[in-house]
CSV table of N, CA, C and O in Angstrom, one decimal:
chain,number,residue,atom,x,y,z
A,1,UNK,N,61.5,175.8,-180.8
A,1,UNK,CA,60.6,174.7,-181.2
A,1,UNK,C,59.7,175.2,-182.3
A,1,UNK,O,58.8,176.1,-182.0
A,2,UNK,N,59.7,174.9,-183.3
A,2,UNK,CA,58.8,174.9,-184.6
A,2,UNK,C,57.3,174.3,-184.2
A,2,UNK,O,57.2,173.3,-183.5
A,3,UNK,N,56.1,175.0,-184.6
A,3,UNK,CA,55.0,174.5,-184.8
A,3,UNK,C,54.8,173.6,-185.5
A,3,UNK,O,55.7,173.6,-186.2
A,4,UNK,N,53.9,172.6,-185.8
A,4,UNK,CA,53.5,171.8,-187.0
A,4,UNK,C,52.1,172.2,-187.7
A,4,UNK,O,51.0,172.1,-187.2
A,5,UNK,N,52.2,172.6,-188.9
A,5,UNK,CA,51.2,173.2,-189.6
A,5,UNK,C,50.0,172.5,-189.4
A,5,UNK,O,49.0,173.1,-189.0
A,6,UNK,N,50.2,171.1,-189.5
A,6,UNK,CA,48.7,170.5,-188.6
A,6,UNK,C,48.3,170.8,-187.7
A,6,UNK,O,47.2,171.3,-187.7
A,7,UNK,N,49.0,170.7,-186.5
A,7,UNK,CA,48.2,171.5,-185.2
A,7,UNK,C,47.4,173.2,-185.1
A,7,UNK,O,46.8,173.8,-184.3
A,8,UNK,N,47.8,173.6,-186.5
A,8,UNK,CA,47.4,175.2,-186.3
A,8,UNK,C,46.1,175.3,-186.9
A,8,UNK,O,45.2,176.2,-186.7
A,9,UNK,N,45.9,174.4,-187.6
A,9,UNK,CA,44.9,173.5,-188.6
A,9,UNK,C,43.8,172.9,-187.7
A,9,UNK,O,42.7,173.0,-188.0
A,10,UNK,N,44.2,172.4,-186.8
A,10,UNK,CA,43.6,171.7,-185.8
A,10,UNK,C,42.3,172.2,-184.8
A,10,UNK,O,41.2,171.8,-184.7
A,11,UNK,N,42.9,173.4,-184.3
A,11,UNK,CA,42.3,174.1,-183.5
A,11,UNK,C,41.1,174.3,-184.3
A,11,UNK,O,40.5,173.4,-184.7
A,12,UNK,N,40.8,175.8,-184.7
A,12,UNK,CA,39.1,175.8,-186.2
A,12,UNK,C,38.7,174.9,-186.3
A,12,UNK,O,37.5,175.0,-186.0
A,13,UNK,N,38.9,173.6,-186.6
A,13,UNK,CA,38.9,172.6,-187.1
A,13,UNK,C,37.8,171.8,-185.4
A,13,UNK,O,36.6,171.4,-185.4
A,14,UNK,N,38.5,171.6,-184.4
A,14,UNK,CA,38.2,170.9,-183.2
A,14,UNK,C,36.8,172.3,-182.8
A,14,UNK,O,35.6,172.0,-182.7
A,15,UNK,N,37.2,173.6,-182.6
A,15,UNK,CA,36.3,174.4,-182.5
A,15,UNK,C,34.7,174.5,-182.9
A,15,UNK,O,33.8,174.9,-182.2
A,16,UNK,N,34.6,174.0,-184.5
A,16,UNK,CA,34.0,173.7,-185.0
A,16,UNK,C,33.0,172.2,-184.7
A,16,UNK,O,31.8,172.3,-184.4
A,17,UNK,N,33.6,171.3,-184.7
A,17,UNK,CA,33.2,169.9,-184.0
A,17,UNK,C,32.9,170.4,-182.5
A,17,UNK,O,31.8,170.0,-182.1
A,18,UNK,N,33.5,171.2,-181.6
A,18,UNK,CA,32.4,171.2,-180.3
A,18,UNK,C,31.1,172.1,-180.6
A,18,UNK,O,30.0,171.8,-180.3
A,19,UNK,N,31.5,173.3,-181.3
A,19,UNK,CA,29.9,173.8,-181.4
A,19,UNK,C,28.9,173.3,-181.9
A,19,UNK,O,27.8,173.7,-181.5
A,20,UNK,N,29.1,172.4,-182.9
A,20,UNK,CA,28.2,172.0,-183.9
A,20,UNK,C,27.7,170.5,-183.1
A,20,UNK,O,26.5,170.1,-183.3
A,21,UNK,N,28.6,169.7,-182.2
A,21,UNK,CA,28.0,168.5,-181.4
A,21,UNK,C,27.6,168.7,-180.7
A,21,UNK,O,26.8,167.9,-180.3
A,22,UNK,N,27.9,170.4,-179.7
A,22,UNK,CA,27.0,170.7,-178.5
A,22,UNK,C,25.7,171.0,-179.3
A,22,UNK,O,24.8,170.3,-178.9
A,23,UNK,N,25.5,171.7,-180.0
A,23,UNK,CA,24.0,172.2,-180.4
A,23,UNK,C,23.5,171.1,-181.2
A,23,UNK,O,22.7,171.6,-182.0
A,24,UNK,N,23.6,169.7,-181.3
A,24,UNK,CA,23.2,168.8,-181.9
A,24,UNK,C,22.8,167.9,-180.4
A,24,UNK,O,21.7,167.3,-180.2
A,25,UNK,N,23.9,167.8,-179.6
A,25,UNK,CA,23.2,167.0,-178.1
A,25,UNK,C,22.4,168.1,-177.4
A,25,UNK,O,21.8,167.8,-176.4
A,26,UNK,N,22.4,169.3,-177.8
A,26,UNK,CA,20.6,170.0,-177.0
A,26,UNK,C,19.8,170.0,-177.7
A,26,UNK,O,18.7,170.3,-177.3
A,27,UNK,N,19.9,169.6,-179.0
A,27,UNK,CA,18.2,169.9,-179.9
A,27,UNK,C,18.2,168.1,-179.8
A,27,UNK,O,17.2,167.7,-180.3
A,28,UNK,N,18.9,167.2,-179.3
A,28,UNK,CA,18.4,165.8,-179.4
A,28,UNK,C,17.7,165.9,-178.1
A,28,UNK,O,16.6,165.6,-177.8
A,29,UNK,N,18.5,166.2,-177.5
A,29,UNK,CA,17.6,165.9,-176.1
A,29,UNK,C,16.8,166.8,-175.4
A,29,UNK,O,16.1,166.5,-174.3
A,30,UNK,N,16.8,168.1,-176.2
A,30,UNK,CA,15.3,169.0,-175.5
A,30,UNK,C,14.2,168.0,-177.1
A,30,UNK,O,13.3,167.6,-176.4
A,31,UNK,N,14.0,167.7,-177.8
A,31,UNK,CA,13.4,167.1,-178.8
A,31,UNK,C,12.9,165.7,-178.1
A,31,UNK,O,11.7,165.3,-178.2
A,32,UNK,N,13.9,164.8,-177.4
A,32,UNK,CA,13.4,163.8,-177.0
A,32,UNK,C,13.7,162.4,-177.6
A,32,UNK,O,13.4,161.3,-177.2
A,33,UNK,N,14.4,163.1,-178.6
A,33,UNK,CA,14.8,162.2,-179.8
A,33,UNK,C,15.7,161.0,-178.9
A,33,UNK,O,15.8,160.9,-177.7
A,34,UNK,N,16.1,160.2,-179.8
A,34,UNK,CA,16.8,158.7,-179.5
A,34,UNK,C,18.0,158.9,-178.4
A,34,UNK,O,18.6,159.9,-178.7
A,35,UNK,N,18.4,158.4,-177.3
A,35,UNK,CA,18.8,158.8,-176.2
A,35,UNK,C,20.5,158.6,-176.7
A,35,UNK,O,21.3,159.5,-176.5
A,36,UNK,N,21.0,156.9,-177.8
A,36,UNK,CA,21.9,156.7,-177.9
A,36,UNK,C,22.7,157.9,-178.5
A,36,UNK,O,23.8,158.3,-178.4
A,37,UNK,N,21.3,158.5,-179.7
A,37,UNK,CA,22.2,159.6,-180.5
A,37,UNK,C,22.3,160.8,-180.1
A,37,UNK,O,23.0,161.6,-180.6
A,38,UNK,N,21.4,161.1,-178.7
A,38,UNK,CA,22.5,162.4,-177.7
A,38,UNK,C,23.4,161.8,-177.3
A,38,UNK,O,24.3,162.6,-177.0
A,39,UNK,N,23.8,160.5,-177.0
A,39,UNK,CA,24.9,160.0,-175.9
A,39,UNK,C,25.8,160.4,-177.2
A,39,UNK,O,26.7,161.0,-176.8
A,40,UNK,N,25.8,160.3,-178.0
A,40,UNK,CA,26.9,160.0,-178.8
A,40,UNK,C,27.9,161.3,-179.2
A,40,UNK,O,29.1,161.3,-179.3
A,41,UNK,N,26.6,162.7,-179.4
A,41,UNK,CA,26.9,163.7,-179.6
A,41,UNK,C,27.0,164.5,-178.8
A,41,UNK,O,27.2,165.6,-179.0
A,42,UNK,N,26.9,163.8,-177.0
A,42,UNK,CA,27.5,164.3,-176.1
A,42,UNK,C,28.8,163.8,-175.8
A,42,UNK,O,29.6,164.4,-175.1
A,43,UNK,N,29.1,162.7,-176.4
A,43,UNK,CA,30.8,161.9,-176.0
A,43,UNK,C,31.5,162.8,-177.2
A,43,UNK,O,32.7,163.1,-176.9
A,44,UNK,N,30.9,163.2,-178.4
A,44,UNK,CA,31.9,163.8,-179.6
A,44,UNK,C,31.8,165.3,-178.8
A,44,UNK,O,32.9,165.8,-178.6
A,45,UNK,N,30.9,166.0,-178.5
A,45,UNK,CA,31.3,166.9,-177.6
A,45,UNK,C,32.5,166.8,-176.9
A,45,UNK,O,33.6,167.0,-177.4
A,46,UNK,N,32.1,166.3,-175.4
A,46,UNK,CA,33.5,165.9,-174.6
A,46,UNK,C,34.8,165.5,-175.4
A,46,UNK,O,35.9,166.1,-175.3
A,47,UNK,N,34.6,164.5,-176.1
A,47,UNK,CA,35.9,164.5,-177.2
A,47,UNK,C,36.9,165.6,-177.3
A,47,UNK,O,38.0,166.0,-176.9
A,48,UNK,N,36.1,166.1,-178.1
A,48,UNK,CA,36.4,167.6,-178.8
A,48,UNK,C,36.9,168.9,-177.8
A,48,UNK,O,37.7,169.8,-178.1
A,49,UNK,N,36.2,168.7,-176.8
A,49,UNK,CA,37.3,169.7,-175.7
A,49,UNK,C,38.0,169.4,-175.4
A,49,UNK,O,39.0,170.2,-175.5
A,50,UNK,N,38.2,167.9,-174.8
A,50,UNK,CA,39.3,167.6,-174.5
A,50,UNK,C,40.6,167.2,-175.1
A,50,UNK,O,41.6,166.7,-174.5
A,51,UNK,N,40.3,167.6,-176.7
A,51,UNK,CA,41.2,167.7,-177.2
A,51,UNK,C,41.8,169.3,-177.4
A,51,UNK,O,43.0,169.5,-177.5
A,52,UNK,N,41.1,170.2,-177.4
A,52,UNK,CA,40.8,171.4,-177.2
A,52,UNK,C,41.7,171.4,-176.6
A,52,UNK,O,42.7,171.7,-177.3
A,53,UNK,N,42.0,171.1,-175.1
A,53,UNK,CA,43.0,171.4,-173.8
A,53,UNK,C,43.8,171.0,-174.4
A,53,UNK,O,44.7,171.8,-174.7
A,54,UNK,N,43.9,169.7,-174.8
A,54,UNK,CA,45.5,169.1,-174.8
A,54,UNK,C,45.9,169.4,-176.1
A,54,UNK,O,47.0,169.0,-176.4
A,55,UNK,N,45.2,170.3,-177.0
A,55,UNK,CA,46.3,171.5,-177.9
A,55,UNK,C,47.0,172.2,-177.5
A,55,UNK,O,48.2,172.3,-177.6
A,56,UNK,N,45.8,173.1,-176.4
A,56,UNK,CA,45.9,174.2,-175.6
A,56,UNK,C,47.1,174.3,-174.7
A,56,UNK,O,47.6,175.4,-174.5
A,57,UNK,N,47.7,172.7,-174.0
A,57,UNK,CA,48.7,172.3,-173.2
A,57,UNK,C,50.0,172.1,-173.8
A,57,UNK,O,51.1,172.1,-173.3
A,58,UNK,N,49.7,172.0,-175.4
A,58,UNK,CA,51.0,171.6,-175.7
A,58,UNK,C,51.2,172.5,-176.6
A,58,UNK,O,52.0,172.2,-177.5
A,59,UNK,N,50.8,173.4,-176.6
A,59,UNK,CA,51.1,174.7,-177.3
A,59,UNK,C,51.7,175.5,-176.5
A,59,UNK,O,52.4,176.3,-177.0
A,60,UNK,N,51.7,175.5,-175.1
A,60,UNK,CA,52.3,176.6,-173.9
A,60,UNK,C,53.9,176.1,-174.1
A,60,UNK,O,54.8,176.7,-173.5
């Protein structure tokens, strides 16, 4: 089975989007700031792992 140059691409790429949404949903909400825009950068968090896994799964 051949990889797809996209998926290799992918990973950095998703890694980056969870660090950078996690440390954006803790300075929103230790700050106090607007609740929708932690919700939002806590759902793009979650996103982002969960896509994390299901690279992770279909890479094995």
């Amino acid at each position: 089975m051949t990889k797809s140059p996209a998926r290799e691409g992918a990973r950095p790429l998703l890694w980056g989007v969870l660090v950078l949404s996690a440390a954006a949903n803790a300075v929103t909400s230790a700050l106090g700031v607007n609740l929708v825009l932690s919700t939002v950068f806590g759902v793009v968090t979650l996103a982002a792992g969960i896509a994390l896994v299901a690279n992770y799964r279909s890479r094995r």
